[in-house]
Amino acid sequence: MKRLLKLVLVEDSHADAELVLAELSHGGFETTLERVDTEAELRAALEDPTWELVLCDHGLPSFSSMEALRVSQEAPNDVPFVILSGTIGEEAAVEALRAGARDVVLKTNLARLPPVVERVLADAENRRHQARLALERDALEARTIKLNEELRASELQYRLLFESNPQPMVVYDRNTLEIVTVNEQFVSEYGYSRPELLTMTIAQLGRKEDAAALVSSLAANPAGIKPSAMGADGSWRHVYKDGTVIEVEIASANLMMGDRHCRIALCQNVTERNRVVAQLAIARDEAVEASNLKSAFLANVSHEVRTPMNGVIGMAELLLDTGLTSEQHAYASQVMRSGEQMVAILNDILDLSKIQGGHLELDIDDFDLRATISETCASVAAQAKAKDLALSVDIEDAVPRVCRGDGRRLGQVLLNLLSNAVKFTPEGVIAVSVSATATSAKHSTIRIEVADSGIGIAAGVLERMFEPFTQADVSMTRHYGGSGLGLAIAREIVDLMGGEIGAESEPGAGSRFWFAVELATPDTDELAFPHPAITTVDVAWSRPPLVLVAEDSPVNQIVAKRALERCGCQPHVVADGRQAVAAFSAGTYDAVLLDCQMPELDGYAATAEIRAIEADSRRTPIIAMTAHTLDGDHERCIAAGMDDHIGKPMRHSDLVAKLIRWIPEDLDQQPETGRPVDASAAGSVHGG
Ligand code: ADP
């Protein structure tokens, strides 16, 4: 294959030009040619940097080959220049070569031309290569100089960082543990002079008994300890020159100092921090202990107050059922209302204590939202009616029936807003509106609003109403009663549900309290245990159920007996757990009601014995009566083998609901008891 050659030929003779081309072709070149014969033409041609060679006739009429050589040397790139001559003398040839011509070829010996061209081109390529190499070398040298400068600067910076670091730093030999260098802070903090330190090992900084641990820590952390893992290696103890022992946390990294394998370590004195942390832990334990004591105290007070309150409310309820004069009826009603208020305050205090102790947990389950709202509104309807207030409830169509959440707590918040509305509205209306906005396919935000036309609250004090024990006007408290806890509890519950609560109000123009919570909508619209709405009941058991009751308080015995009789049951009352077990083994009962705390044998132990007596035979429902209302009581009753529990003071309607749930309608054909009576059995209950 022919070698391509881009050639500028300075030649006035066409015939000579042809000869040159023929010779080059013969010598293996395929030439692209530009022929020029004046200086101007040569200059113009050489502006193109792709020419590889200038061949120049020595004897030109218009300018000499030496001038042509100068022109070609002025060209921007190095184009080799070869003289062709028929007549050049030796002197002129030497002069031309000195001036930079690459060779001189006699026209009489044109056969030399191809090898000359080949060599000259190779030389030119070689020169270009050398030039490139020189350029690269220069660039490399410049870069090396720059890097060296940067390295020196960064070394300086690191040394500065090391020296001026406010934490003590030390570099030591990883093999011999000899200290190689320390920073200023190390010297001033540890009390040794720099020369002293440089004769010591890192182990001599610690206590003798820690030396072995130091060696194993070095082996266990071959790459050092990152600052983020400080303390992961535990706190070390270092000893100052004056004997003071300090606790240190160490971060370290490997480092070469010349050919020594070293480690640089930052030693942070954590003595004070550890002391504070230890103190905090003690303080926290004391606080937890105090909080537990407070909770236990509250639980006890609650229990102690609830038991007599059961008597007060129960007896008042029974008394109201007897033939009283209207004056006596009014007094007894007041006794009952006051008792109920006292229980409500007790519940509020317990709730707040639970919330503040972080013990309040939501009980998440599917619940009937619409029923919860309606029942809560119904529970204040009588109070509203007594004050001649109109109570309207508007539930948007978009509000789902079944939701997932803590329905009981949601009802509690609504009841609080409603009771306040009734309490603080002398005349006019109370309007409840419920709306829902879908937040996702399965979730909606339920907003419940209670608007009233009552006394209102001044703007400045409105927000404070959500703080515990805060009321707008102390003189009002005397007038309206209340503890100032309701809204605080409502806000805590709504917060726990991840929702929002707020209010707008104007003195004399009424208030609008609202809360919004996000609730999940279950796939099904059905509830596992539909909750029958019971207000009054007409129980239709096939015969009066026989109910064994164990209760130690004589007053509460009467309350329980009468309450059961009012429900159509036949009660058998005994005074403690021991008697209950004896009665159970002697007779047959449709249900057992056990007080949890009794002398001799408490409700839990009595349940265990009753379950043992039953062995595999029919399981009798056992319902606990408990004045404890703390979380976990229900679970404790179930764990003891009971089926359900009813809180004290025992409301008649609650008792009825429990009896209906556990005692089947057709008493003598019961296949098995001990299971809640399902929805179809609730047909004997007539809502009123
Ligand atoms: P309580 O009602 O037991 O005093 P709350 O925390 O429920 O406690 O309410 C705090 C105070 O907020 C009330 O004492 C009353 O001053 C004010 N308040 C609450 N609801 C209303 C309302 N609907 N209208 C006017 N004032 C209200």
XYZ file of C-alpha atoms in Angstrom, residues 14-595:
582
model
C 6.785 21.593 -14.897
C 8.965 18.854 -16.343
C 11.079 18.655 -13.167
C 7.927 18.559 -11.103
C 6.671 15.571 -13.133
C 10.005 13.840 -12.621
C 9.855 14.373 -8.866
C 6.326 13.014 -8.659
C 7.222 10.005 -10.759
C 10.209 9.263 -8.543
C 8.116 9.597 -5.371
C 5.431 7.382 -6.805
C 8.084 4.892 -7.718
C 9.407 5.099 -4.195
C 5.985 4.193 -2.741
C 4.345 7.599 -2.156
C 0.943 8.713 -3.312
C 1.348 12.428 -3.369
C -1.127 15.252 -2.853
C 0.673 18.176 -4.346
C 0.623 21.944 -4.321
C 3.167 23.467 -6.662
C 4.278 27.045 -6.038
C 7.053 29.174 -7.519
C 6.829 32.506 -5.691
C 7.373 33.509 -2.082
C 3.779 34.710 -1.733
C 2.381 31.431 -3.011
C 4.599 29.479 -0.594
C 3.505 31.636 2.380
C -0.151 31.160 1.443
C 0.253 27.406 1.017
C 1.970 26.978 4.406
C -0.972 28.525 6.244
C -2.538 25.096 5.898
C -0.905 23.138 8.771
C -1.465 19.722 7.167
C 1.435 19.850 4.695
C 4.068 17.294 5.571
C 7.027 18.353 3.442
C 8.426 21.261 1.408
C 10.602 20.253 -1.558
C 12.302 23.277 -2.977
C 14.235 23.757 -6.206
C 17.526 25.503 -5.530
C 17.666 27.545 -8.679
C 14.443 29.556 -8.741
C 14.083 32.613 -10.886
C 11.919 34.661 -8.503
C 13.447 33.840 -5.072
C 16.187 31.672 -3.651
C 15.863 28.348 -1.822
C 17.380 30.038 1.293
C 14.536 32.568 1.307
C 12.055 29.749 0.796
C 13.627 27.942 3.797
C 13.120 31.060 5.985
C 9.485 31.318 4.856
C 8.866 27.674 5.716
C 10.551 28.143 9.115
C 8.138 30.993 9.815
C 5.192 28.643 9.266
C 3.286 27.788 12.469
C 4.232 24.130 12.407
C 7.425 22.271 11.800
C 7.320 21.284 8.081
C 10.570 19.616 7.027
C 12.349 21.412 4.183
C 14.433 19.517 1.554
C 16.364 21.205 -1.259
C 16.353 19.778 -4.791
C 19.127 20.974 -6.952
C 20.768 20.337 -10.235
C 23.750 22.579 -9.553
C 24.214 23.401 -5.862
C 27.778 23.757 -4.764
C 29.064 22.071 -1.630
C 29.374 25.338 0.277
C 25.803 26.385 -0.474
C 24.553 22.918 0.468
C 26.371 23.049 3.829
C 25.022 26.541 4.474
C 21.453 25.361 3.682
C 21.797 22.363 6.018
C 23.132 24.654 8.770
C 20.206 26.994 8.218
C 17.786 24.126 8.839
C 17.195 22.321 5.581
C 16.776 18.619 6.320
C 18.656 17.400 3.249
C 19.851 18.312 -0.235
C 19.021 15.953 -3.114
C 20.640 16.350 -6.490
C 18.307 16.221 -9.445
C 20.895 14.007 -11.070
C 20.359 11.461 -8.326
C 16.598 11.608 -7.864
C 16.513 7.928 -6.848
C 17.740 9.146 -3.423
C 14.607 11.212 -3.012
C 12.162 8.568 -1.634
C 14.494 7.283 1.129
C 15.370 10.905 2.007
C 11.677 11.807 2.215
C 11.034 8.745 4.332
C 13.817 9.632 6.790
C 12.884 13.308 6.919
C 9.243 12.451 7.653
C 10.302 9.964 10.342
C 12.593 12.631 11.851
C 9.742 15.140 11.799
C 7.425 12.648 13.510
C 10.118 11.949 16.036
C 10.580 15.690 16.682
C 6.855 16.109 17.147
C 6.805 13.171 19.558
C 9.718 14.657 21.496
C 7.919 17.988 21.628
C 4.803 16.309 22.988
C 6.836 14.457 25.592
C 8.533 17.697 26.610
C 5.156 19.353 27.001
C 3.848 16.499 29.125
C 6.983 16.511 31.232
C 6.635 20.251 31.828
C 2.986 19.830 32.820
C 3.905 16.983 35.160
C 6.660 19.016 36.735
C 4.290 21.933 37.267
C 1.713 19.581 38.834
C 4.297 17.984 41.092
C 5.398 21.399 42.295
C 1.771 22.359 42.970
C 1.043 19.076 44.784
C 4.137 19.469 46.903
C 3.036 22.945 47.855
C -0.454 21.682 48.708
C 0.985 18.823 50.696
C 3.193 21.186 52.656
C 0.197 23.466 53.283
C -2.001 20.582 54.379
C 0.754 19.162 56.594
C 1.002 22.558 58.164
C -2.753 22.705 58.627
C -2.850 19.245 60.181
C 0.000 20.083 62.473
C -1.835 23.269 63.403
C -5.052 21.307 63.970
C -3.162 18.784 66.041
C -1.316 21.402 68.021
C -4.199 23.762 68.588
C -6.911 21.094 69.060
C -8.741 21.893 72.284
C -8.842 18.157 73.103
C -5.681 16.373 74.228
C -4.136 14.405 71.345
C -1.335 11.891 71.331
C 0.483 9.858 68.667
C 2.019 6.596 69.829
C 3.796 3.623 68.292
C 1.330 0.775 67.845
C 3.974 -1.884 68.466
C 6.009 -0.445 71.331
C 3.237 1.861 72.700
C 5.897 4.613 72.979
C 4.511 8.133 72.797
C 5.777 9.774 69.596
C 4.236 13.212 69.925
C 1.545 15.062 71.892
C -0.260 18.342 71.401
C -0.180 21.427 73.597
C -3.486 20.613 75.295
C -2.204 17.178 76.241
C 0.849 18.683 77.924
C -1.145 21.301 79.814
C -3.922 18.923 80.883
C -1.894 15.875 81.914
C 0.759 17.921 83.750
C 3.795 16.118 82.323
C 6.387 18.085 80.330
C 6.728 17.271 76.641
C 10.189 15.643 77.077
C 8.794 13.536 79.949
C 5.919 12.366 77.813
C 8.239 11.429 74.959
C 9.996 8.930 77.240
C 6.697 7.325 78.337
C 4.396 4.712 76.790
C 0.668 5.164 76.307
C 0.107 2.386 78.862
C 1.833 4.489 81.528
C -0.920 7.092 81.145
C -3.494 4.598 82.400
C -3.734 2.552 85.525
C -1.549 -0.551 85.811
C -4.576 -2.820 85.960
C -5.834 -1.458 82.598
C -2.603 -2.246 80.670
C -3.754 -5.704 79.516
C -7.141 -4.303 78.438
C -5.347 -1.620 76.412
C -3.329 -4.214 74.508
C -6.439 -6.289 73.749
C -8.381 -3.169 72.683
C -5.583 -2.357 70.227
C -5.797 -5.875 68.843
C -9.599 -5.751 68.693
C -9.618 -2.433 66.790
C -6.811 -2.803 64.234
C -8.033 0.208 62.233
C -8.661 2.472 65.227
C -11.905 3.755 66.783
C -14.019 6.287 64.893
C -15.174 9.423 66.744
C -18.784 8.291 66.143
C -17.999 5.108 68.059
C -16.369 6.962 70.931
C -17.351 5.317 74.119
C -18.092 2.080 72.273
C -14.792 0.854 73.599
C -15.933 1.886 77.078
C -14.485 4.735 79.070
C -10.801 4.455 79.914
C -9.124 5.870 82.973
C -6.069 8.073 82.615
C -3.956 9.389 85.461
C -2.576 12.942 85.490
C 0.927 13.573 86.788
C -0.574 14.806 90.089
C -2.388 11.480 90.515
C -5.884 12.667 89.512
C -7.749 9.829 87.814
C -10.031 10.901 84.957
C -12.431 8.993 82.711
C -11.673 9.397 79.004
C -13.307 8.413 75.764
C -10.864 7.722 72.960
C -11.191 8.092 69.189
C -8.195 6.866 67.221
C -6.860 6.182 63.733
C -3.777 4.561 62.258
C -0.990 6.731 60.914
C 2.503 6.204 59.449
C 5.209 8.428 60.933
C 8.197 7.727 58.651
C 8.319 3.944 58.803
C 6.689 3.658 62.252
C 3.178 2.221 62.496
C 1.521 4.724 64.783
C -1.911 5.589 66.079
C -3.228 9.074 66.658
C -5.681 9.293 69.531
C -8.018 11.999 70.735
C -8.670 11.675 74.456
C -11.865 13.341 75.656
C -12.228 13.822 79.374
C -15.774 12.603 80.166
C -15.508 12.481 83.949
C -17.967 15.338 84.470
C -20.361 14.121 81.783
C -20.433 10.623 83.273
C -21.104 12.094 86.697
C -24.046 14.140 85.368
C -25.425 11.148 83.437
C -25.246 9.024 86.575
C -27.008 11.744 88.564
C -29.665 12.038 85.875
C -30.251 8.300 85.950
C -30.736 8.465 89.720
C -33.063 11.468 89.350
C -35.019 9.669 86.611
C -35.357 6.543 88.760
C -36.553 8.696 91.644
C -39.040 10.463 89.375
C -40.327 7.155 88.008
C -40.602 5.862 91.552
C -42.497 9.007 92.598
C -44.764 8.751 89.577
C -45.431 5.087 90.323
C -46.194 5.986 93.924
C -48.548 8.721 92.709
C -50.316 6.283 90.390
C -50.589 3.676 93.126
C -51.858 6.309 95.539
C -54.435 7.502 93.031
C -55.515 3.949 92.309
C -55.983 3.329 96.030
C -57.832 6.592 96.632
C -59.981 5.862 93.640
C -60.796 2.416 94.959
C -61.490 3.624 98.464
C -63.782 6.415 97.240
C -65.514 4.334 94.608
C -66.624 1.614 97.019
C -68.690 3.937 99.256
C -69.817 5.898 96.183
C -71.269 2.661 94.854
C -73.365 2.612 97.981
C -74.345 6.276 97.723
C -75.352 6.173 94.069
C -76.835 2.685 94.215
C -78.896 3.462 97.281
C -80.046 6.773 95.805
C -81.046 4.949 92.616
C -83.020 2.412 94.671
C -84.517 5.143 96.838
C -85.751 6.989 93.752
C -87.640 3.842 92.784
C -89.682 3.888 95.996
C -92.775 5.960 96.661
C -91.267 9.296 97.607
C -92.897 12.667 98.030
C -91.825 15.120 95.365
C -89.607 16.926 97.883
C -87.940 13.669 98.938
C -87.557 12.729 95.247
C -85.799 16.044 94.559
C -83.395 15.499 97.495
C -82.630 11.919 96.484
C -82.051 13.057 92.874
C -79.620 15.664 94.120
C -77.773 13.026 96.181
C -77.485 10.884 93.066
C -76.361 13.738 90.810
C -73.761 14.871 93.343
C -72.491 11.310 93.640
C -72.244 11.027 89.881
C -70.387 14.351 89.695
C -67.950 13.128 92.306
C -67.294 9.936 90.338
C -66.841 12.030 87.168
C -64.226 14.226 88.890
C -62.501 11.122 90.201
C -62.423 9.697 86.680
C -60.994 12.954 85.319
C -58.208 13.050 87.899
C -57.363 9.418 87.209
C -57.401 10.015 83.454
C -55.129 13.027 83.715
C -52.728 11.189 85.972
C -52.630 8.308 83.511
C -52.039 10.679 80.608
C -49.350 12.653 82.391
C -47.626 9.437 83.425
C -47.719 8.312 79.787
C -49.866 5.340 80.818
C -52.919 6.117 78.722
C -53.089 3.779 75.784
C -55.677 3.841 73.074
C -57.808 0.754 72.730
C -58.015 0.427 68.957
C -60.832 -1.623 67.529
C -63.611 -1.368 64.970
C -66.484 0.669 66.372
C -69.783 2.117 65.225
C -68.954 5.825 64.852
C -72.512 6.923 64.102
C -73.867 4.985 67.101
C -71.131 6.405 69.345
C -72.060 9.953 68.328
C -75.803 9.369 68.682
C -75.486 7.651 72.060
C -73.198 10.390 73.391
C -75.665 13.053 72.268
C -78.522 11.030 73.762
C -76.703 10.921 77.102
C -76.917 14.721 77.451
C -80.362 15.029 75.872
C -82.132 14.913 79.226
C -79.928 17.674 80.696
C -80.473 19.806 77.578
C -84.218 19.222 77.735
C -84.282 20.161 81.416
C -82.772 23.539 80.450
C -85.090 23.858 77.465
C -82.162 23.804 75.038
C -82.645 22.583 71.480
C -80.105 19.850 70.655
C -79.543 19.090 66.974
C -77.247 16.449 65.506
C -76.210 16.585 61.866
C -74.058 13.722 60.563
C -72.980 14.115 56.919
C -73.655 11.213 54.558
C -69.907 10.848 53.914
C -69.312 9.889 57.561
C -68.720 6.108 57.661
C -70.604 3.916 60.098
C -67.814 1.578 61.112
C -64.382 3.066 61.825
C -61.233 1.779 63.398
C -59.976 3.627 66.444
C -60.697 4.104 70.136
C -64.455 4.716 70.040
C -64.781 4.993 73.807
C -62.187 7.788 74.039
C -63.674 9.560 71.017
C -67.043 9.461 72.787
C -65.372 10.810 75.944
C -64.016 13.856 74.075
C -67.385 14.535 72.457
C -69.196 14.077 75.785
C -66.881 16.611 77.377
C -67.566 19.237 74.703
C -71.299 18.486 74.869
C -71.510 18.656 78.679
C -69.673 21.985 78.624
C -72.038 23.283 75.926
C -75.069 22.273 77.994
C -73.479 23.596 81.180
C -72.504 26.998 79.777
C -75.622 27.653 77.671
C -78.514 29.206 79.599
C -80.835 29.283 76.589
C -80.906 28.626 72.863
C -79.385 25.784 70.866
C -76.610 23.268 70.820
C -75.722 21.997 67.358
C -73.494 18.985 66.756
C -72.199 18.548 63.215
C -70.032 15.726 61.984
C -68.235 15.731 58.646
C -65.719 13.478 56.939
C -63.050 14.166 54.349
C -61.259 11.240 52.780
C -57.506 11.477 53.221
C -56.764 8.213 51.393
C -58.596 5.152 50.093
C -58.866 3.739 53.593
C -58.689 6.786 55.863
C -60.875 9.784 56.522
C -60.569 12.766 58.788
C -63.624 12.996 60.985
C -64.393 16.482 62.242
C -66.850 16.848 65.081
C -68.076 20.292 66.008
C -70.211 21.372 68.978
C -71.628 24.880 68.626
C -73.657 26.553 71.344
C -75.396 29.846 71.922
C -74.017 30.112 75.454
C -72.004 32.563 77.507
C -68.861 32.293 75.347
C -65.234 32.842 76.372
C -63.004 35.922 75.953
C -60.339 35.582 73.246
C -57.442 36.023 75.677
C -58.393 33.085 77.872
C -59.711 30.656 75.274
C -56.428 28.843 74.581
C -55.704 28.540 78.322
C -58.934 26.585 78.770
C -57.116 23.518 77.411
C -54.659 23.628 80.348
C -55.477 21.441 83.391
C -57.445 23.058 86.237
C -58.207 26.185 84.206
C -61.586 27.845 84.070
C -62.592 31.080 82.412
C -64.042 32.680 85.482
C -63.725 31.418 89.037
C -67.094 32.905 90.017
C -68.590 30.827 87.185
C -67.155 27.701 88.768
C -69.253 28.288 91.814
C -72.231 28.749 89.555
C -71.634 25.934 87.079
C -69.323 23.519 88.946
C -66.613 21.468 87.254
C -62.947 20.796 87.841
C -61.325 22.488 84.838
C -59.911 19.140 83.716
C -62.270 18.154 80.914
C -60.739 20.133 78.049
C -57.188 19.283 79.163
C -58.072 15.592 79.025
C -59.877 16.052 75.699
C -56.785 17.695 74.215
C -54.465 14.958 75.519
C -56.712 12.247 74.064
C -56.973 13.995 70.694
C -53.179 14.490 70.678
C -52.733 10.798 71.395
C -54.980 10.071 68.420
C -52.777 12.338 66.286
C -55.643 14.803 65.758
C -56.375 18.443 66.426
C -58.699 20.212 68.821
C -59.647 23.870 68.969
C -62.323 26.438 69.642
C -63.689 29.774 68.526
C -65.740 31.818 70.905
C -67.007 35.259 71.719
C -68.336 36.380 75.074
C -72.139 36.449 74.946
C -72.261 35.039 71.396
C -71.637 31.367 72.021
C -68.769 28.975 71.396
C -67.776 26.484 68.770
C -65.547 23.667 70.033
C -64.260 21.130 67.517
C -61.860 18.267 67.103
C -60.676 16.338 64.062
C -59.057 12.905 64.014
C -58.005 10.613 61.226
C -59.667 7.197 61.442
C -59.264 4.110 59.295
C -62.337 2.693 57.573
C -62.378 -1.119 57.776
C -63.284 -3.162 54.682
C -66.498 -4.401 56.231
C -69.384 -2.340 57.512
C -70.167 -5.059 60.054
C -68.927 -5.202 63.616
C -67.815 -8.461 65.263
C -69.787 -7.620 68.414
C -72.504 -5.129 67.613
C -73.194 -3.015 70.626
C -76.917 -2.871 71.248
C -78.127 0.554 72.182
C -79.807 0.027 75.509
C -81.580 2.775 77.269
C -84.441 0.942 78.907
C -84.833 -2.782 78.895
C -87.432 -5.408 79.007
C -85.571 -8.632 79.564
C -87.345 -11.797 78.530
C -85.480 -14.692 80.100
C -87.391 -17.996 80.169
C -87.221 -17.890 83.987
C -85.517 -15.526 86.462
C -81.786 -16.219 86.225
C -80.112 -17.363 89.416
C -77.212 -15.058 90.123
C -74.649 -15.649 92.851
C -73.206 -12.398 94.229
C -70.178 -12.130 96.516
C -69.748 -8.671 98.062
C -68.320 -7.832 101.485
C -69.761 -4.342 101.956
C -73.237 -4.631 103.543
C -74.390 -1.450 101.739
C -73.182 -2.716 98.393
C -74.781 -6.100 99.092
C -78.158 -4.359 99.283
C -77.388 -2.321 96.151
C -76.392 -5.412 94.191
C -79.338 -7.472 95.441
C -81.889 -4.809 94.578
C -80.280 -4.009 91.276
C -80.404 -7.682 90.247
C -83.992 -7.980 91.380
C -84.855 -4.945 89.265
C -83.374 -6.735 86.296
C -85.593 -9.741 86.933
C -82.884 -11.924 88.424
C -82.950 -14.026 91.555
C -79.876 -13.004 93.548
C -78.094 -15.072 96.171
C -75.796 -12.780 98.090
C -72.796 -14.004 100.104
C -70.151 -11.976 101.958
C -66.832 -13.251 100.622
C -65.056 -15.468 98.121
C -64.913 -18.481 100.418
C -68.715 -18.436 100.852
C -69.131 -17.929 97.110
C -67.096 -21.066 96.329
C -69.096 -23.019 98.913
C -72.401 -21.782 97.467
C -71.270 -22.530 93.912
C -70.336 -26.118 94.710
C -73.700 -26.645 96.404
C -75.987 -25.038 93.812
C -76.450 -24.178 90.159
C -76.226 -20.577 89.010
C -76.746 -18.844 85.679
C -74.103 -16.211 86.448
C -71.719 -15.200 89.208
C -70.888 -11.619 90.199
C -67.710 -11.341 92.285
C -66.295 -8.318 94.026
